[in-house]
Coordinates of C-alpha atoms and ligand atoms in Angstrom, one line a residue:
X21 CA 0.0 0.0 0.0
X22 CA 0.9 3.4 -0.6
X23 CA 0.6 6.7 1.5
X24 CA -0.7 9.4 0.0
X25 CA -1.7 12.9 1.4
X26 CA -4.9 15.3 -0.1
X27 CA -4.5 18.8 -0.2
X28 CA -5.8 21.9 -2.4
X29 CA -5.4 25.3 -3.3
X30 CA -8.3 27.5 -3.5
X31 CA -10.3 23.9 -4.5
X32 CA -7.9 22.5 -7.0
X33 CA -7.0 19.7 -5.4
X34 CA -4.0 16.8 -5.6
X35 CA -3.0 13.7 -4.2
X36 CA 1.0 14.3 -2.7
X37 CA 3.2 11.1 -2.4
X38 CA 6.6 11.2 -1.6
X39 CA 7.3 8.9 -4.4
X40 CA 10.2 9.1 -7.3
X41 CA 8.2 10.2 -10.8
X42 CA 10.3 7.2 -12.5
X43 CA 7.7 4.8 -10.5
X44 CA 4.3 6.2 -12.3
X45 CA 3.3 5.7 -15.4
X46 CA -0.3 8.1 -16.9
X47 CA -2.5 5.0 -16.5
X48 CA -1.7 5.1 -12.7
X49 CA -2.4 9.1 -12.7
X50 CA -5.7 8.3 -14.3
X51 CA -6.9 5.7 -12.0
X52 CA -5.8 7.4 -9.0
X53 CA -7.3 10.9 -10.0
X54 CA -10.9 9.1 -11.0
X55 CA -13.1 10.7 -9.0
X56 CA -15.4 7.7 -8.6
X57 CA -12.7 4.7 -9.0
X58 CA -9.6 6.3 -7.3
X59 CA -9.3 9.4 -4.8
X60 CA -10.0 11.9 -7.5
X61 CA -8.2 15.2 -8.0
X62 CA -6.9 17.5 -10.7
X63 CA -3.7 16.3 -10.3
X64 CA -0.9 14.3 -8.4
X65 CA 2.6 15.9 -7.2
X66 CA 5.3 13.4 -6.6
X67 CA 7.6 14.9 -4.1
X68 CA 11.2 14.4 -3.4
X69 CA 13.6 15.8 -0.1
X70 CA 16.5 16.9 -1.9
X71 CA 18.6 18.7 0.5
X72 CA 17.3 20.7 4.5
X73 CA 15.9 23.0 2.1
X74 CA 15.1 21.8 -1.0
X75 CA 12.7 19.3 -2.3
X76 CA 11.3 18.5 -6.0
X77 CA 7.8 17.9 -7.2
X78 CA 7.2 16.8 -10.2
X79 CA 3.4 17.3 -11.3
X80 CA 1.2 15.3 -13.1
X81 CA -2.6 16.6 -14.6
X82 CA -5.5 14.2 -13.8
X83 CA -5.3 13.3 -17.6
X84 CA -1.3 11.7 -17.1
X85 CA 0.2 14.4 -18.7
X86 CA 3.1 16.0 -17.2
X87 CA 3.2 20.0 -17.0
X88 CA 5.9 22.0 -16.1
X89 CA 4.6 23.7 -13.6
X90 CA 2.0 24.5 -11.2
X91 CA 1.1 27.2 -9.1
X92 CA -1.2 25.5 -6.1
X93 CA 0.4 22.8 -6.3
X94 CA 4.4 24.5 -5.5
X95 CA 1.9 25.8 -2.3
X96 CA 0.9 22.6 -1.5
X97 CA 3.9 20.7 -2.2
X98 CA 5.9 23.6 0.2
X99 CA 2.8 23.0 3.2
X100 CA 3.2 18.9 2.7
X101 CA 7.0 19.3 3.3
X102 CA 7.0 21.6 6.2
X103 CA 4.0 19.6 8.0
X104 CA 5.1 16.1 7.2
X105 CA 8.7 16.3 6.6
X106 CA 9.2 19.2 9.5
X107 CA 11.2 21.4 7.3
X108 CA 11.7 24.9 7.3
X109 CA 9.7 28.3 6.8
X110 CA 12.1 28.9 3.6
X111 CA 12.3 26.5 0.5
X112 CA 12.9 25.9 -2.9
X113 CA 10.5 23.6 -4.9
X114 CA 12.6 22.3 -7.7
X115 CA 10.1 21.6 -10.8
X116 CA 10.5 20.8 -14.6
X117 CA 10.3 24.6 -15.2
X118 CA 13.0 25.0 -12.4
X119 CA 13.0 26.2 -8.9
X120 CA 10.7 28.4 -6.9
X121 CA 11.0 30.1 -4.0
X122 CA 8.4 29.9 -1.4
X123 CA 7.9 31.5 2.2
X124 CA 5.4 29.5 4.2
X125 CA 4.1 30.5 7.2
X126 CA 0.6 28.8 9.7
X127 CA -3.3 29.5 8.2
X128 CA -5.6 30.7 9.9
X129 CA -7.5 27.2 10.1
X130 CA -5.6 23.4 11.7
X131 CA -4.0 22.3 8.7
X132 CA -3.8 25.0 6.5
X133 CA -1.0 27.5 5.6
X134 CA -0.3 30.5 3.8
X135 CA 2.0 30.2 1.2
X136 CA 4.3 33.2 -1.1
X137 CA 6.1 31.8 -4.1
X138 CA 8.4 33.5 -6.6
X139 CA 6.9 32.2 -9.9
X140 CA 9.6 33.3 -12.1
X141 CA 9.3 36.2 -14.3
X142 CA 6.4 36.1 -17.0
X143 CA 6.8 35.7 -20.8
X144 CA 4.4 37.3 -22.9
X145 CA 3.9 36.5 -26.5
X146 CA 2.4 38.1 -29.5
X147 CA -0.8 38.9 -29.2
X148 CA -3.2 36.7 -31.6
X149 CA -6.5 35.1 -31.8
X150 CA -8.7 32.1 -31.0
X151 CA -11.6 31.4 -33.8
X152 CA -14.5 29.2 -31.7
X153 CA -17.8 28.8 -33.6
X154 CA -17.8 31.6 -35.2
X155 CA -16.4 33.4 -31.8
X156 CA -12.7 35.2 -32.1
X157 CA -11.5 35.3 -28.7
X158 CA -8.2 37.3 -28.8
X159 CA -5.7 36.3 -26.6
X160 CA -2.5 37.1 -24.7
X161 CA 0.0 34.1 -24.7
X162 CA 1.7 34.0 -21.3
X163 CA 4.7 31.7 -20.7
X164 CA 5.1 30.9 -16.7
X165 CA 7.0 27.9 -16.8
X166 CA 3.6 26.3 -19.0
X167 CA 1.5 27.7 -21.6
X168 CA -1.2 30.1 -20.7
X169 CA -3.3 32.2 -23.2
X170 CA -5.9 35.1 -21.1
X171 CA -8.9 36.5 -22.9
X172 CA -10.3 39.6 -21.7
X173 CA -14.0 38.4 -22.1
X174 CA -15.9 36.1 -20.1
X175 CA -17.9 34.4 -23.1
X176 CA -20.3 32.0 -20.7
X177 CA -19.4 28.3 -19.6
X178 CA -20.3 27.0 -22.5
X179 CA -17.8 28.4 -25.2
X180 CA -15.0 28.5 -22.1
X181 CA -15.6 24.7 -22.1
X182 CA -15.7 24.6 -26.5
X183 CA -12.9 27.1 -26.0
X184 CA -10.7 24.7 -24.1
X185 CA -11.0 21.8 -25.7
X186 CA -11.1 23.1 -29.2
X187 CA -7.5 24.8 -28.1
X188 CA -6.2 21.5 -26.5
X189 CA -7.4 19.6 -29.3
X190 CA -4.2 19.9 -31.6
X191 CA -4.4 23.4 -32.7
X192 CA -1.8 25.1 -34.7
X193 CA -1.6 28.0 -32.0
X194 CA -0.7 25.6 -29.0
X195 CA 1.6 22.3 -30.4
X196 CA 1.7 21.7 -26.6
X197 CA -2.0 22.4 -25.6
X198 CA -2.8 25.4 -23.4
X199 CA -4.1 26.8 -20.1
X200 CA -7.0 29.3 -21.1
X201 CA -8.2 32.2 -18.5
X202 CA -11.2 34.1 -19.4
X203 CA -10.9 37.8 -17.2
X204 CA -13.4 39.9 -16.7
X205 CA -13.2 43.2 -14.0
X206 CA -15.3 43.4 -11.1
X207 CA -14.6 46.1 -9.2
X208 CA -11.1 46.4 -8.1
X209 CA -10.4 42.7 -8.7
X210 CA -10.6 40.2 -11.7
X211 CA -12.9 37.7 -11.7
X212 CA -11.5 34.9 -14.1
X213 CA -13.1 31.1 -15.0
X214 CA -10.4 28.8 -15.9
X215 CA -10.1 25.9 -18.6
X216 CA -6.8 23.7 -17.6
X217 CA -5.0 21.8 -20.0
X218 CA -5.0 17.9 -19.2
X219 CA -7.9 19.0 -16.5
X220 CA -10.6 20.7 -18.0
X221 CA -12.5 23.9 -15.8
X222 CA -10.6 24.0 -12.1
X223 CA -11.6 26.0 -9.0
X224 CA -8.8 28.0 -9.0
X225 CA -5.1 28.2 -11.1
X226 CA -2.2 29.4 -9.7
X227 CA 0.2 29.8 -12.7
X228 CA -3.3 31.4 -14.7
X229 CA -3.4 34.2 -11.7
X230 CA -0.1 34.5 -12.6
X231 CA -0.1 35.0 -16.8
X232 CA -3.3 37.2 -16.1
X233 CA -1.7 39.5 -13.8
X234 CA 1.0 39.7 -16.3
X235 CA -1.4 40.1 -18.9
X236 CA -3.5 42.9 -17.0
X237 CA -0.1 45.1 -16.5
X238 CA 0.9 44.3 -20.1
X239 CA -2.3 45.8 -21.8
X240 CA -1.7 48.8 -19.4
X241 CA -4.8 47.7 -17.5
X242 CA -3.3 48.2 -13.6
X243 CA -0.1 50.1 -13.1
X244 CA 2.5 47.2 -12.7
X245 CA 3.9 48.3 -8.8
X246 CA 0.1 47.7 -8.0
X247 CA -1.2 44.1 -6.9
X248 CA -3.8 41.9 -8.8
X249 CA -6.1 40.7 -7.0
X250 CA -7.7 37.2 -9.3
X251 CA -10.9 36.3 -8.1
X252 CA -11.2 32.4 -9.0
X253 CA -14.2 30.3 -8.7
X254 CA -12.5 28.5 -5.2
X255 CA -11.2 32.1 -3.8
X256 CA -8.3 34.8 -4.6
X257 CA -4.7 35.0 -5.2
X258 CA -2.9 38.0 -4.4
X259 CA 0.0 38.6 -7.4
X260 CA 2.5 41.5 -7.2
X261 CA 5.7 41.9 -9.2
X262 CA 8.9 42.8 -7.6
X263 CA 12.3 42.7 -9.4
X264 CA 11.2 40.8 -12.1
X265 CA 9.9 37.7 -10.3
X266 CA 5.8 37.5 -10.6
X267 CA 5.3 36.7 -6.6
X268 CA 1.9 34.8 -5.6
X269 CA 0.3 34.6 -2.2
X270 CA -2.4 32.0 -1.4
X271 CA -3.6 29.2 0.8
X272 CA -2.6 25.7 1.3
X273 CA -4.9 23.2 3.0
X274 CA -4.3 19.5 4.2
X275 CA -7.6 17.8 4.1
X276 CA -6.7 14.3 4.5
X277 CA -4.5 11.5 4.2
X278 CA -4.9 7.6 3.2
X279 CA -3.3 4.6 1.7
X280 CA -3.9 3.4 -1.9
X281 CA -3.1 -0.2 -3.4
X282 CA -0.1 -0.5 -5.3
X283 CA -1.9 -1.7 -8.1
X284 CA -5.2 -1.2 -9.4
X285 CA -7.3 -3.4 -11.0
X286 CA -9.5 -0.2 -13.5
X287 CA -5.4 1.0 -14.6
X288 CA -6.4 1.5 -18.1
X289 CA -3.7 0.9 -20.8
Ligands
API331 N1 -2.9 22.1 -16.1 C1 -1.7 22.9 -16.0 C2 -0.8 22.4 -14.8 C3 -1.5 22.8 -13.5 C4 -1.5 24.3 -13.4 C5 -2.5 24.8 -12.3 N2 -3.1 23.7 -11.5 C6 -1.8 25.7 -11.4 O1 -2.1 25.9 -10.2 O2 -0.8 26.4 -11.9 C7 -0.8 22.6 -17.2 O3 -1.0 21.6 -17.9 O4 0.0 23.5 -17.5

């Protein structure tokens, strides 16, 4: 049997194993992220202790891909290793788009923590468009260790949901697929739905709060020494920019932990 801990991030939630990657394969990811046959979860983060202050996650999406990154999950991945491995208030989470810098200090509630990450810096592409059923929604690609593209528009669920599958479907704009945020101000925040490659619509993204901060100072829509605030379906993320490094503060919550068979029986192919 293997142990496995449950957290989430502002609702998008993953199973944590301190496991090596090499020993998972995407059937397993599948069957464990199932929500009616496994645990269920957007995703599965493999953590490694690499050093008093270091550890590595490697992230899988509930479909078996592998991103290179993930925003929540660096949060929850920086939590699991201070709670279960007793390490410090200071870490780096080595990833496959490299390391990250997080601060994490107690939450408010028993078993939950409050967690700042340096993301890296943002790279924004060309600007260019998305053709939907007869919908153009333009886009700004942003790079934040994976492939974001934000829309100023919410459209309704139902072209975010044709939206995100018609760009994850092999188009010629995104050879890798692509995260899609659809932004639209309320107030003095940004209310934004999500469409997560390998996932589908999540609660919350934290590398999409990221690319549509970036986005938001790009177009000129918030002066950039000011702080986004991204209002997500599951709650908000705070992003700031300071020396170059996109910074995101947000929650991490334990909400249980369990053992899963080695093996399982409904592993596809
Ligand atoms: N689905 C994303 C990875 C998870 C990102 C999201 N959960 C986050 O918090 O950043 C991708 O394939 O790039």
């Amino acid at each position: 049997m293997m142990d496995f801990a449950k957290f989430h991030g502002l609702g998008n939630d993953f199973i944590v194993v301190a496991q090596r990657a090499e020993a998972w394969t995407p059937a397993r990811v599948r069957a464990i992220c199932d929500r009616h046959l496994g645990v269920g979860a957007d995703g599965v983060l493999l953590l490694e202790q690499w050093g008093e202050d270091r550890l590595r996650m490697i992230v899988f999406n509930q479909d078996g891909s592998r991103p290179q990154m993930c925003g929540n999950g660096v949060r929850c991945a920086a939590a699991y290793a201070q709670h279960h491995w007793d390490m410090g208030g200071r870490l780096i989470v080595e990833s496959d788009a490299g390391p990250r810098a997080c601060e994490i200090t107690p939450g408010e509630h028993p078993g939950s923590w409050e967690v700042n990450v340096a993301m890296g810096p943002a790279r924004i592409g060309e600007r260019h468009a998305l053709e939907v059923e007869g919908h153009t929604f333009a886009y700004t690609p942003v790079d934040m260790g994976n492939p974001h593209a934000v829309i100023f528009n919410f459209p309704g669920d139902r072209l975010v949901d044709l939206a995100g599958e018609a760009a994850n479907a092999g188009h010629p704009d995104f050879a890798e697929g692509v995260n899609l945020e659809f932004v639209e101000a309320r107030g003095d925040e940004w209310r934004t739905s999500v469409y997560e490659r390998g996932v589908g619509r999540t609660r919350a993204c934290g590398t999409g709060a990221c690319a549509v901060a970036a986005a938001i100072w790009d177009r000129g829509l918030a002066p950039p020494d000011t702080p986004v605030v991204v209002a997500l379906p599951g709650g908000r993320l705070t992003i700031e920019t300071r020396q170059g490094q996109i910074w995101m503060q947000g929650p991490a919550q334990k909400v249980f932990t369990g053992t899963y068979p080695n093996l399982r029986s409904n592993e596809d192919a």
